[in-house]
């Protein structure tokens, strides 16, 4: 089909041109915010702006060139949105560094470099996402092993009350960030095989189709794992993220609301028990219910976050004009409060819209994907971003208890940043496969009388 091939070729080249234009806008956001921090704090543009801006531009250009080479039909919006969020996060972390005399922004730029390197590696290595469906249970075992690692003596490390880190010499990282990506593949592979049994059998009770008791095994297993994370590692955020992820993928695979009802009841029951019997969880819930009961002690962080949003108002105090270092861990869990104080509600809404775009593009890739495994993986990866943003934003605005999760691409944190760049690479790969035109089964110029009798046509795709 030479005419269609030419037409699709033109479309995908134009798509990459749009991505390049959006990347330039993303660089303007990141580098411009970095310059504004220097102007706001010192009254002059930072002296290292050329080196910083050049390195940031080199990273996004490398990512764009690789996408153009190995995934030409991929979604053109995802990469620029991620670059804008990462650049803005670097500028805000730099602003907090100036106030606290730290160097977290330099570390974050280094981790961004590692993340882009793994992004490139993932696009080269994963040429077809469907191949990962062969390793469903292997990836599941690896993810469980990663979740257990922080509990091992010698390498497990407790930070801020949660035992979710491991330390290997001078290096430390959160295995849960890698496990969340592997669990998406595990859940997707399992549900593709078993979704018929999970979707069709059951009993109807009060307008809700409830699953059979014999089919509750997977959700009970995941509920037990999330409770172990909550109790043993004292990590409310990861517990909520993993169980919520499984529940969303289970609902999407079966289209059965009864799973949401059963799963929500199980999680609320477990959370209520943890509130009573696990002191760390009870303390977080108490702070959420009334942070002003101890505004200078346990509720200090949340109270200062709420004051930061209030002082920021609609357009903020201006970069360099606020006091974001007043909030402990503002470069990490509470970076959105720093944005709210210095850039205002307008910037916070813009950031949330960028996250909404990532989730929307993931769901769009799922809709047009031709295989069930890819659909579920795209939904799962989009749900990871959505759930993580929801619990973080809900925590700093007092909508839900604080969880300790990081804001994707914004917060300081190497493990989270690197894992999220890999998530973007996988989403781009799925969207590339979904948008790629189907191979022609017959040649229009071929004489029907001369056509070969092969059942499956061999296609040589030079692209």
Short mmCIF file of C-alpha atoms in Angstrom, two decimals:
data_model
loop_
_atom_site.label_atom_id
_atom_site.label_comp_id
_atom_site.label_asym_id
_atom_site.label_seq_id
_atom_site.Cartn_x
_atom_site.Cartn_y
_atom_site.Cartn_z
CA UNK A 1 0.00 0.00 0.00
CA UNK A 2 2.45 2.68 -1.14
CA UNK A 3 -0.02 5.58 -0.96
CA UNK A 4 -1.08 4.84 2.62
CA UNK A 5 2.53 4.25 3.67
CA UNK A 6 3.49 7.66 2.29
CA UNK A 7 0.58 9.33 4.04
CA UNK A 8 1.38 7.71 7.39
CA UNK A 9 5.05 8.58 6.95
CA UNK A 10 4.11 12.24 6.58
CA UNK A 11 1.89 12.07 9.66
CA UNK A 12 4.53 10.60 11.94
CA UNK A 13 7.20 13.09 10.82
CA UNK A 14 4.81 15.96 11.56
CA UNK A 15 4.09 14.35 14.95
CA UNK A 16 7.76 14.46 15.90
CA UNK A 17 7.97 18.08 14.74
CA UNK A 18 5.13 18.95 17.13
CA UNK A 19 7.00 17.14 19.92
CA UNK A 20 10.15 19.17 19.21
CA UNK A 21 8.18 22.44 19.31
CA UNK A 22 6.57 21.46 22.63
CA UNK A 23 9.98 20.49 24.02
CA UNK A 24 11.27 23.99 23.28
CA UNK A 25 8.33 25.40 25.30
CA UNK A 26 9.11 22.94 28.11
CA UNK A 27 12.73 24.12 28.16
CA UNK A 28 11.53 27.73 28.36
CA UNK A 29 9.54 26.76 31.47
CA UNK A 30 12.42 24.91 33.15
CA UNK A 31 15.30 27.24 32.31
CA UNK A 32 13.13 30.34 32.70
CA UNK A 33 12.07 29.29 36.19
CA UNK A 34 15.71 28.59 37.09
CA UNK A 35 16.70 32.11 35.94
CA UNK A 36 13.73 33.61 37.80
CA UNK A 37 14.93 31.97 41.03
CA UNK A 38 18.29 33.75 40.69
CA UNK A 39 16.63 37.07 39.88
CA UNK A 40 14.23 36.72 42.81
CA UNK A 41 16.84 35.75 45.40
CA UNK A 42 20.06 37.50 44.28
CA UNK A 43 18.75 40.05 41.78
CA UNK A 44 20.73 38.51 38.90
CA UNK A 45 20.63 35.54 36.57
CA UNK A 46 22.57 32.56 38.02
CA UNK A 47 26.12 32.43 36.69
CA UNK A 48 25.77 28.75 35.76
CA UNK A 49 22.62 29.28 33.70
CA UNK A 50 24.37 28.41 30.42
CA UNK A 51 25.82 25.17 31.74
CA UNK A 52 22.58 24.20 33.50
CA UNK A 53 20.37 25.14 30.56
CA UNK A 54 22.70 23.47 28.10
CA UNK A 55 22.73 20.21 30.03
CA UNK A 56 18.94 20.23 30.43
CA UNK A 57 18.51 20.92 26.71
CA UNK A 58 20.98 18.15 25.82
CA UNK A 59 19.00 15.62 27.89
CA UNK A 60 15.64 16.40 26.29
CA UNK A 61 17.15 16.57 22.78
CA UNK A 62 18.75 13.14 23.26
CA UNK A 63 15.41 11.76 24.45
CA UNK A 64 13.64 13.33 21.45
CA UNK A 65 16.17 12.00 18.92
CA UNK A 66 15.90 8.48 20.34
CA UNK A 67 12.09 8.61 20.18
CA UNK A 68 12.33 9.85 16.59
CA UNK A 69 14.65 6.92 15.75
CA UNK A 70 13.02 3.95 17.48
CA UNK A 71 9.42 5.03 18.20
CA UNK A 72 8.42 7.43 15.39
CA UNK A 73 4.67 6.92 15.86
CA UNK A 74 4.76 7.52 19.65
CA UNK A 75 2.59 10.08 21.41
CA UNK A 76 4.14 13.56 20.86
CA UNK A 77 2.76 15.13 24.05
CA UNK A 78 4.09 12.85 26.81
CA UNK A 79 7.79 13.72 26.58
CA UNK A 80 7.32 17.54 26.57
CA UNK A 81 4.94 17.39 29.54
CA UNK A 82 7.41 15.31 31.54
CA UNK A 83 10.29 17.62 30.56
CA UNK A 84 8.30 20.67 31.73
CA UNK A 85 7.48 19.07 35.10
CA UNK A 86 11.07 17.90 35.62
CA UNK A 87 12.48 21.32 34.70
CA UNK A 88 10.06 23.16 37.00
CA UNK A 89 10.87 20.74 39.82
CA UNK A 90 14.60 21.37 39.40
CA UNK A 91 14.04 25.14 39.62
CA UNK A 92 11.90 24.87 42.78
CA UNK A 93 14.42 22.52 44.43
CA UNK A 94 17.15 25.02 43.54
CA UNK A 95 15.06 27.75 45.20
CA UNK A 96 14.82 25.69 48.39
CA UNK A 97 18.56 24.89 48.18
CA UNK A 98 19.35 28.61 48.23
CA UNK A 99 17.24 29.06 51.37
CA UNK A 100 18.58 25.98 53.18
CA UNK A 101 22.17 26.04 51.83
CA UNK A 102 21.88 22.52 50.41
CA UNK A 103 22.64 20.98 47.00
CA UNK A 104 19.61 18.79 46.29
CA UNK A 105 19.12 20.36 42.84
CA UNK A 106 22.53 19.12 41.68
CA UNK A 107 21.66 15.61 42.84
CA UNK A 108 18.27 15.85 41.16
CA UNK A 109 19.88 16.85 37.84
CA UNK A 110 22.22 13.88 38.16
CA UNK A 111 19.27 11.54 38.78
CA UNK A 112 17.46 13.08 35.82
CA UNK A 113 20.50 12.18 33.70
CA UNK A 114 20.29 8.58 34.96
CA UNK A 115 16.54 8.59 34.31
CA UNK A 116 16.96 9.77 30.71
CA UNK A 117 19.70 7.14 30.20
CA UNK A 118 17.32 4.40 31.38
CA UNK A 119 14.55 5.97 29.27
CA UNK A 120 16.78 5.56 26.20
CA UNK A 121 17.79 2.04 27.22
CA UNK A 122 14.15 1.01 27.75
CA UNK A 123 13.14 2.25 24.30
CA UNK A 124 16.00 0.36 22.66
CA UNK A 125 15.54 -2.86 24.67
CA UNK A 126 11.73 -3.06 24.72
CA UNK A 127 10.94 -3.08 21.00
CA UNK A 128 7.61 -4.85 21.61
CA UNK A 129 5.86 -4.52 24.97
CA UNK A 130 3.93 -7.76 24.39
CA UNK A 131 7.11 -9.78 24.97
CA UNK A 132 6.99 -8.77 28.66
CA UNK A 133 3.73 -10.68 28.99
CA UNK A 134 5.75 -13.92 28.87
CA UNK A 135 7.37 -13.12 32.22
CA UNK A 136 4.27 -12.41 34.31
CA UNK A 137 5.10 -14.58 37.29
CA UNK A 138 8.87 -14.00 37.09
CA UNK A 139 8.33 -10.23 37.31
CA UNK A 140 5.86 -10.81 40.16
CA UNK A 141 8.44 -12.77 42.16
CA UNK A 142 11.10 -10.13 41.48
CA UNK A 143 8.77 -7.35 42.64
CA UNK A 144 7.95 -9.26 45.85
CA UNK A 145 11.66 -9.75 46.47
CA UNK A 146 12.24 -6.02 46.02
CA UNK A 147 9.48 -5.25 48.52
CA UNK A 148 11.09 -7.56 51.10
CA UNK A 149 14.60 -6.09 50.70
CA UNK A 150 14.09 -3.13 53.12
CA UNK A 151 13.20 -5.59 55.89
CA UNK A 152 16.51 -7.42 55.66
CA UNK A 153 19.03 -6.60 58.38
CA UNK A 154 22.22 -4.95 57.20
CA UNK A 155 20.85 -3.29 54.07
CA UNK A 156 17.40 -2.13 55.20
CA UNK A 157 17.28 1.50 56.29
CA UNK A 158 14.53 3.41 58.14
CA UNK A 159 14.01 7.06 57.15
CA UNK A 160 11.38 9.34 58.74
CA UNK A 161 9.70 6.38 60.41
CA UNK A 162 9.27 4.27 57.23
CA UNK A 163 11.51 1.31 56.45
CA UNK A 164 11.43 1.51 52.66
CA UNK A 165 15.08 2.18 51.81
CA UNK A 166 18.07 -0.07 51.28
CA UNK A 167 21.68 1.11 51.49
CA UNK A 168 24.46 -0.50 49.44
CA UNK A 169 27.65 1.30 50.40
CA UNK A 170 27.29 4.98 49.49
CA UNK A 171 24.22 4.27 47.35
CA UNK A 172 20.67 4.05 48.62
CA UNK A 173 17.33 3.67 46.83
CA UNK A 174 13.74 2.63 47.31
CA UNK A 175 13.08 -0.85 45.81
CA UNK A 176 9.35 -0.13 45.91
CA UNK A 177 9.74 2.37 43.06
CA UNK A 178 11.02 -0.41 40.80
CA UNK A 179 8.47 -2.88 42.17
CA UNK A 180 5.54 -0.64 41.23
CA UNK A 181 6.54 -0.83 37.54
CA UNK A 182 7.04 -4.61 37.63
CA UNK A 183 3.72 -5.11 39.44
CA UNK A 184 1.90 -3.40 36.59
CA UNK A 185 3.22 -6.05 34.18
CA UNK A 186 2.40 -8.81 36.66
CA UNK A 187 -1.17 -7.64 37.19
CA UNK A 188 -1.70 -7.10 33.45
CA UNK A 189 -0.38 -10.56 32.53
CA UNK A 190 -2.50 -12.27 35.18
CA UNK A 191 -5.71 -10.39 34.37
CA UNK A 192 -5.42 -10.98 30.60
CA UNK A 193 -5.47 -14.73 31.25
CA UNK A 194 -8.07 -14.85 34.04
CA UNK A 195 -10.38 -11.92 33.39
CA UNK A 196 -13.19 -14.04 31.93
CA UNK A 197 -13.52 -16.09 35.11
CA UNK A 198 -13.25 -12.95 37.25
CA UNK A 199 -15.80 -11.05 35.15
CA UNK A 200 -18.57 -13.56 34.48
CA UNK A 201 -19.13 -15.66 37.58
CA UNK A 202 -20.69 -14.26 40.76
CA UNK A 203 -23.89 -13.39 42.57
CA UNK A 204 -26.06 -10.30 42.37
CA UNK A 205 -26.78 -8.55 45.68
CA UNK A 206 -28.55 -5.18 45.92
CA UNK A 207 -27.86 -4.20 42.29
CA UNK A 208 -24.16 -5.12 42.61
CA UNK A 209 -22.60 -8.17 40.97
CA UNK A 210 -20.33 -9.57 43.67
CA UNK A 211 -17.55 -12.06 42.81
CA UNK A 212 -17.57 -15.66 43.98
CA UNK A 213 -15.69 -16.55 47.13
CA UNK A 214 -13.36 -18.87 45.19
CA UNK A 215 -12.29 -15.92 42.99
CA UNK A 216 -11.23 -13.72 45.91
CA UNK A 217 -7.76 -15.27 46.13
CA UNK A 218 -5.85 -12.63 44.09
CA UNK A 219 -7.44 -9.66 45.81
CA UNK A 220 -6.93 -11.28 49.24
CA UNK A 221 -3.26 -11.88 48.40
CA UNK A 222 -2.78 -8.27 47.30
CA UNK A 223 -4.66 -7.04 50.37
CA UNK A 224 -2.34 -9.08 52.60
CA UNK A 225 0.75 -7.70 50.85
CA UNK A 226 -0.48 -4.12 51.23
CA UNK A 227 -1.21 -4.70 54.92
CA UNK A 228 2.29 -6.15 55.45
CA UNK A 229 3.77 -3.03 53.81
CA UNK A 230 1.59 -0.85 56.03
CA UNK A 231 2.41 -2.65 59.29
CA UNK A 232 5.99 -3.88 58.83
CA UNK A 233 7.40 -1.03 56.76
CA UNK A 234 5.05 1.66 58.18
CA UNK A 235 4.54 2.94 54.64
CA UNK A 236 0.96 4.09 54.18
CA UNK A 237 1.63 5.58 50.73
CA UNK A 238 3.03 2.45 49.07
CA UNK A 239 0.34 0.29 50.69
CA UNK A 240 -2.39 2.50 49.24
CA UNK A 241 -0.63 2.77 45.87
CA UNK A 242 -0.14 -0.98 45.31
CA UNK A 243 -3.62 -2.05 46.43
CA UNK A 244 -5.29 0.84 44.59
CA UNK A 245 -3.35 -0.05 41.45
CA UNK A 246 -4.49 -3.67 41.55
CA UNK A 247 -8.08 -2.63 42.22
CA UNK A 248 -8.18 -0.20 39.29
CA UNK A 249 -6.65 -2.73 36.87
CA UNK A 250 -9.03 -5.44 38.12
CA UNK A 251 -12.02 -3.16 37.51
CA UNK A 252 -10.81 -2.15 34.04
CA UNK A 253 -10.16 -5.78 33.07
CA UNK A 254 -13.52 -7.12 34.31
CA UNK A 255 -15.75 -3.99 34.03
CA UNK A 256 -17.33 -5.20 37.27
CA UNK A 257 -18.11 -2.61 39.98
CA UNK A 258 -18.43 -5.35 42.60
CA UNK A 259 -14.63 -5.62 42.74
CA UNK A 260 -14.40 -1.92 43.66
CA UNK A 261 -16.98 -2.44 46.41
CA UNK A 262 -15.22 -5.51 47.84
CA UNK A 263 -11.73 -3.98 47.53
CA UNK A 264 -12.70 -0.66 49.09
CA UNK A 265 -14.35 -2.44 52.02
CA UNK A 266 -11.26 -4.59 52.55
CA UNK A 267 -8.88 -1.63 52.43
CA UNK A 268 -10.99 0.52 54.75
CA UNK A 269 -11.23 -2.39 57.21
CA UNK A 270 -7.48 -2.90 57.13
CA UNK A 271 -6.81 0.82 57.47
CA UNK A 272 -9.17 1.05 60.46
CA UNK A 273 -7.35 -1.84 62.15
CA UNK A 274 -3.99 -0.22 61.39
CA UNK A 275 -5.22 3.06 62.89
CA UNK A 276 -5.98 1.28 66.16
CA UNK A 277 -3.02 -1.09 66.38
CA UNK A 278 -0.19 0.64 64.41
CA UNK A 279 1.06 3.75 66.18
CA UNK A 280 2.68 5.34 63.11
CA UNK A 281 -0.56 5.12 61.11
CA UNK A 282 -2.64 6.36 64.06
CA UNK A 283 -0.38 9.39 64.44
CA UNK A 284 -0.75 10.32 60.76
CA UNK A 285 -4.52 10.04 60.92
CA UNK A 286 -4.62 12.16 64.10
CA UNK A 287 -2.52 14.86 62.40
CA UNK A 288 -4.87 14.76 59.41
CA UNK A 289 -7.98 15.09 61.59
CA UNK A 290 -6.65 18.02 63.67
CA UNK A 291 -3.20 19.38 62.76
CA UNK A 292 -3.77 22.43 64.98
CA UNK A 293 -3.91 20.22 68.09
CA UNK A 294 -0.09 20.40 68.12
CA UNK A 295 0.86 23.11 65.55
CA UNK A 296 4.46 23.39 66.79
CA UNK A 297 5.03 19.63 67.05
CA UNK A 298 3.50 16.76 65.11
CA UNK A 299 1.22 19.02 63.08
CA UNK A 300 3.89 21.61 62.26
CA UNK A 301 4.64 20.38 58.72
CA UNK A 302 1.01 20.21 57.60
CA UNK A 303 0.06 23.51 59.25
CA UNK A 304 2.95 25.34 57.56
CA UNK A 305 1.95 23.76 54.25
CA UNK A 306 -1.59 25.13 54.57
CA UNK A 307 -0.24 28.56 55.52
CA UNK A 308 2.04 28.42 52.47
CA UNK A 309 -0.92 27.84 50.14
CA UNK A 310 -2.84 30.65 51.86
CA UNK A 311 0.05 33.13 51.58
CA UNK A 312 0.55 32.26 47.93
CA UNK A 313 -2.98 33.20 46.99
CA UNK A 314 -3.90 33.25 43.32
CA UNK A 315 -0.58 34.26 41.71
CA UNK A 316 1.93 33.67 44.53
CA UNK A 317 4.58 35.75 46.25
CA UNK A 318 7.00 35.38 43.34
CA UNK A 319 9.95 33.02 42.93
CA UNK A 320 12.50 33.82 45.62
CA UNK A 321 10.07 35.96 47.63
CA UNK A 322 8.48 33.31 49.85
CA UNK A 323 9.77 31.24 52.77
CA UNK A 324 9.51 27.65 51.50
CA UNK A 325 12.29 26.44 53.82
CA UNK A 326 9.91 26.97 56.71
CA UNK A 327 8.26 23.64 55.79
CA UNK A 328 10.40 20.61 56.73
CA UNK A 329 11.11 18.39 53.71
CA UNK A 330 9.68 21.04 51.39
CA UNK A 331 12.00 19.84 48.59
CA UNK A 332 10.54 16.37 48.90
CA UNK A 333 7.02 15.57 50.09
CA UNK A 334 5.85 19.20 50.26
CA UNK A 335 7.26 20.68 47.06
CA UNK A 336 3.72 21.47 45.88
CA UNK A 337 3.27 23.70 48.94
CA UNK A 338 6.44 25.60 47.94
CA UNK A 339 4.99 26.06 44.43
CA UNK A 340 1.71 27.22 45.90
CA UNK A 341 3.43 29.80 48.09
CA UNK A 342 5.76 31.29 45.47
CA UNK A 343 3.75 30.79 42.25
CA UNK A 344 0.21 30.64 43.59
CA UNK A 345 -2.92 28.64 42.94
CA UNK A 346 -2.61 29.33 39.20
CA UNK A 347 0.68 27.43 38.98
CA UNK A 348 -0.66 24.59 41.15
CA UNK A 349 -3.62 24.16 38.79
CA UNK A 350 -1.26 24.26 35.80
CA UNK A 351 0.86 21.51 37.38
CA UNK A 352 -2.23 19.39 38.03
CA UNK A 353 -3.31 19.89 34.42
CA UNK A 354 0.09 18.60 33.25
CA UNK A 355 -0.39 15.47 35.38
CA UNK A 356 -3.89 15.15 33.95
CA UNK A 357 -2.37 15.24 30.46
CA UNK A 358 0.00 12.38 31.31
CA UNK A 359 -2.88 10.23 32.58
CA UNK A 360 -5.08 11.19 29.62
CA UNK A 361 -2.36 10.25 27.11
CA UNK A 362 -1.84 6.92 28.92
CA UNK A 363 -5.57 6.15 28.71
CA UNK A 364 -5.62 7.26 25.07
CA UNK A 365 -2.80 4.80 24.33
CA UNK A 366 -4.80 2.09 26.11
CA UNK A 367 -7.91 2.84 24.03
CA UNK A 368 -6.17 2.51 20.67
CA UNK A 369 -3.83 -0.34 21.66
CA UNK A 370 -4.64 -3.51 19.74
CA UNK A 371 -3.74 -6.09 22.41
CA UNK A 372 -5.29 -6.64 25.85
CA UNK A 373 -1.95 -6.85 27.65
CA UNK A 374 -0.84 -3.45 26.31
CA UNK A 375 -4.20 -1.90 27.20
CA UNK A 376 -3.91 -3.02 30.81
CA UNK A 377 -0.24 -1.99 31.11
CA UNK A 378 -1.05 1.51 29.79
CA UNK A 379 -3.99 1.82 32.19
CA UNK A 380 -1.84 0.57 35.07
CA UNK A 381 1.03 2.97 34.42
CA UNK A 382 -1.39 5.89 34.05
CA UNK A 383 -3.06 4.81 37.30
CA UNK A 384 0.31 4.78 39.10
CA UNK A 385 0.83 8.45 38.20
CA UNK A 386 -2.79 9.36 39.02
CA UNK A 387 -2.85 7.60 42.40
CA UNK A 388 0.54 8.99 43.41
CA UNK A 389 -0.45 12.57 42.54
CA UNK A 390 -3.82 12.18 44.29
CA UNK A 391 -2.42 10.99 47.62
CA UNK A 392 0.43 13.57 47.58
CA UNK A 393 -1.79 16.53 46.68
CA UNK A 394 -4.48 15.27 49.06
CA UNK A 395 -1.89 14.96 51.82
CA UNK A 396 -0.44 18.47 51.56
CA UNK A 397 -3.92 20.02 51.27
CA UNK A 398 -5.39 17.93 54.13
CA UNK A 399 -7.81 16.02 51.94
CA UNK A 400 -6.32 12.66 53.01
CA UNK A 401 -3.69 11.67 55.61
CA UNK A 402 -0.04 12.26 54.73
CA UNK A 403 1.48 9.27 52.95
CA UNK A 404 5.16 10.03 52.35
CA UNK A 405 5.02 9.48 48.58
CA UNK A 406 6.88 11.82 46.24
CA UNK A 407 5.30 14.03 43.58
CA UNK A 408 6.26 12.45 40.23
CA UNK A 409 9.00 14.37 38.35
CA UNK A 410 8.80 17.32 40.78
CA UNK A 411 10.04 16.13 44.17
CA UNK A 412 13.67 15.48 45.01
CA UNK A 413 14.24 11.72 45.01
CA UNK A 414 16.36 9.64 42.67
CA UNK A 415 14.48 6.34 42.89
CA UNK A 416 11.13 7.90 42.07
CA UNK A 417 12.49 10.08 39.26
CA UNK A 418 14.33 7.25 37.54
CA UNK A 419 11.35 4.86 37.80
CA UNK A 420 8.97 7.48 36.41
CA UNK A 421 11.21 8.12 33.38
CA UNK A 422 11.07 4.37 32.66
CA UNK A 423 7.27 4.51 32.95
CA UNK A 424 7.20 7.24 30.30
CA UNK A 425 9.41 5.15 28.00
CA UNK A 426 7.03 2.18 28.27
CA UNK A 427 4.00 4.39 27.61
CA UNK A 428 5.73 5.79 24.51
CA UNK A 429 6.51 2.28 23.31
CA UNK A 430 2.87 1.19 23.73
CA UNK A 431 1.58 4.30 21.96
CA UNK A 432 4.09 3.73 19.13
CA UNK A 433 2.85 0.17 18.65
CA UNK A 434 -0.77 1.29 18.84
CA UNK A 435 -0.40 4.12 16.29
CA UNK A 436 1.83 2.19 13.90
CA UNK A 437 -0.10 1.32 10.69
CA UNK A 438 -0.95 -2.32 10.16
CA UNK A 439 1.26 -4.15 7.66
CA UNK A 440 -0.32 -4.57 4.26
CA UNK A 441 -1.60 -8.10 3.66
CA UNK A 442 -1.77 -7.67 -0.11
CA UNK A 443 0.10 -5.53 -2.59
CA UNK A 444 -2.29 -3.38 -4.65
CA UNK A 445 0.14 -3.41 -7.56
CA UNK A 446 0.42 -7.18 -7.49
CA UNK A 447 -1.42 -9.14 -10.12
CA UNK A 448 -3.94 -11.41 -8.33
CA UNK A 449 -3.07 -14.23 -10.68
CA UNK A 450 0.60 -13.91 -9.67
CA UNK A 451 -0.07 -13.66 -5.92
CA UNK A 452 1.64 -16.12 -3.65
CA UNK A 453 -0.44 -18.59 -1.67
CA UNK A 454 1.23 -17.97 1.70
CA UNK A 455 -1.20 -17.57 4.62
CA UNK A 456 0.92 -15.07 6.60
CA UNK A 457 2.58 -12.40 4.48
CA UNK A 458 6.21 -11.62 5.35
CA UNK A 459 6.65 -7.84 5.69
CA UNK A 460 10.02 -6.12 5.44
CA UNK A 461 9.58 -2.88 7.36
CA UNK A 462 12.61 -0.72 6.54
CA UNK A 463 11.61 1.84 9.12
#
